[in-house]
RNA sequence: GCCCCGUUAGCUCAGUCGGAUAGAGCGCUGGAUUCCUAAUCCAGAGGCCAUAGGUUCAAAUCCUGUACGGGGCACCA
């Protein structure tokens, strides 16, 4: 309908003002939804926009356009109001068109046809050194909802988890696991200061013992240092433990390391899966460092590319990237004086690899504490002659958990954090997903645990689900075949609330498109709350199962449309729409 | 010091491309159930949209300054 009005207005403007010395075509014609019923359904501000360039009174222009506008069976009335708005009034029948559309498209209502564009969303990517905690939950939900949303908007979406399985932290993980393993044989051994403290390594150590029995245990002489509590307090002690195990066990050290990584990735994957988050790609950081038969690794190739573009120099034994020439605060080290690569080197190579895989959009979902990181990554892509417009970064702010009105204290040190699994077990996956996504991503979020568990209208998720269940209940009590409702007389739906419901249903596809384009899935939550609210109000003011068959059928048809849209919206959020509650 | 994000009702927050009288929930006050799920609804009170300028026919929305709050600025990952 909006498109039709736009087209008509364009034509009228062309006819009226073709002789004027300005280019009418360059003005966009906006059609807005009106809030106030007295203003009609739609409005255009074009007369106000044109007033200045034409040097005329906006009301006169609006009247002129109105005179030339042809009303028909859909657009029944045109009015000029206020400072020069042109208001359009739609017929009852044209409001009902949306119900037939929903009826035909069902689950597909709101989704666009494929646009043949590929998008990569990288998210979560937490270090594989321990289970996910609640801090990861928000990014996890956001990424998975954005993936569904973009899929709905016609993109071909890949969801990727970048596994930081390279470097010192993996050795520390291996050492920590080995200590848990050694504790099985000698409980005088204690976890060392820089090791991973969490108890999650204990069951993994038991699994390790199943595989290797006591073969990985060390001789008494090697254990001397480990049993000396004074030296353990030292920050660098972890390195000497790694050295000891590595020199005594040789390749078995690598076995321990790989075993630890695999077990923890299994843990992470299981938690994500229970949380409705499913990455279809897992990208290993260490794969960036493989060099097959003498050829350069991906990281070396990336550095060489920067080098040949003139962005690399050596200083004090380290390899530097001249990011400051491309907007970063300072230059960055890629390879340290001791020959080790920095995390940033991996990231440069990783991002180049993403580009080379041919995506149209590359979306990173990062914790907001990483925002200072973005100029150097951009600089690296620019220095490698990649189109930096393709790279988008969405920052996710931290979430606080609130219980009984108070912040739940959390410390990532010494393993005192609440895991994602514990959160899910307490409030359910669905509530956790909804509350995480309910708020704009770049805003702090207070996650109220008590509210998430509450079963009342204070809990917006229950409110929405209840609307769906109520409709299901009415439809089932009516004993009518939903498939036969399509021929209902939609002109009978002329109550204010009925018209409003149809208008809101009509906005759904636009909402999905906007949410996808601006990466703002929280809009879906607000939309669904709105829709549910209008429905509940309608439910309380009218009866649906009435004597008059025609009236009943049209009302049930409307309800069936509301039901479908709630279902579609919740499904993007990864939340079930229950038949009964 | 530099860089991000924020400041809207007592509280928690929405607010589309700048559009007509500023939105919701909670809380507060008062109502609705012989009837399709009261897990619901209806009505009322409650606002200098932090602040000072600017752009515009029109600013919560765009631009600049200021104040206040949160976060970030490694040869860590």
XYZ file of C-alpha atoms in Angstrom, chain A residues 117 305 309 351-352 354-356 358-364 377-393:
32
model
C 24.544 -12.867 -0.099
C 51.331 -9.583 2.445
C 52.529 -3.545 0.889
C 40.413 -12.039 9.337
C 42.205 -12.209 6.006
C 37.487 -14.758 6.462
C 37.721 -12.283 3.596
C 39.222 -14.858 1.301
C 34.137 -14.844 -0.060
C 31.622 -13.382 2.391
C 29.639 -10.246 1.601
C 29.333 -9.352 5.256
C 31.657 -10.349 8.066
C 30.184 -9.775 11.500
C 32.188 -10.088 14.705
C 42.124 -4.954 12.855
C 40.634 -2.442 10.444
C 44.113 -1.102 9.749
C 45.377 -4.589 8.955
C 42.529 -5.193 6.511
C 43.067 -1.850 4.874
C 46.803 -2.448 4.601
C 45.979 -5.722 2.875
C 43.700 -3.931 0.427
C 40.487 -5.523 1.732
C 37.205 -3.636 1.723
C 36.786 -2.630 5.352
C 33.090 -1.864 4.802
C 32.449 -5.597 4.833
C 33.657 -5.982 8.381
C 31.104 -5.139 11.062
C 31.669 -5.419 14.777
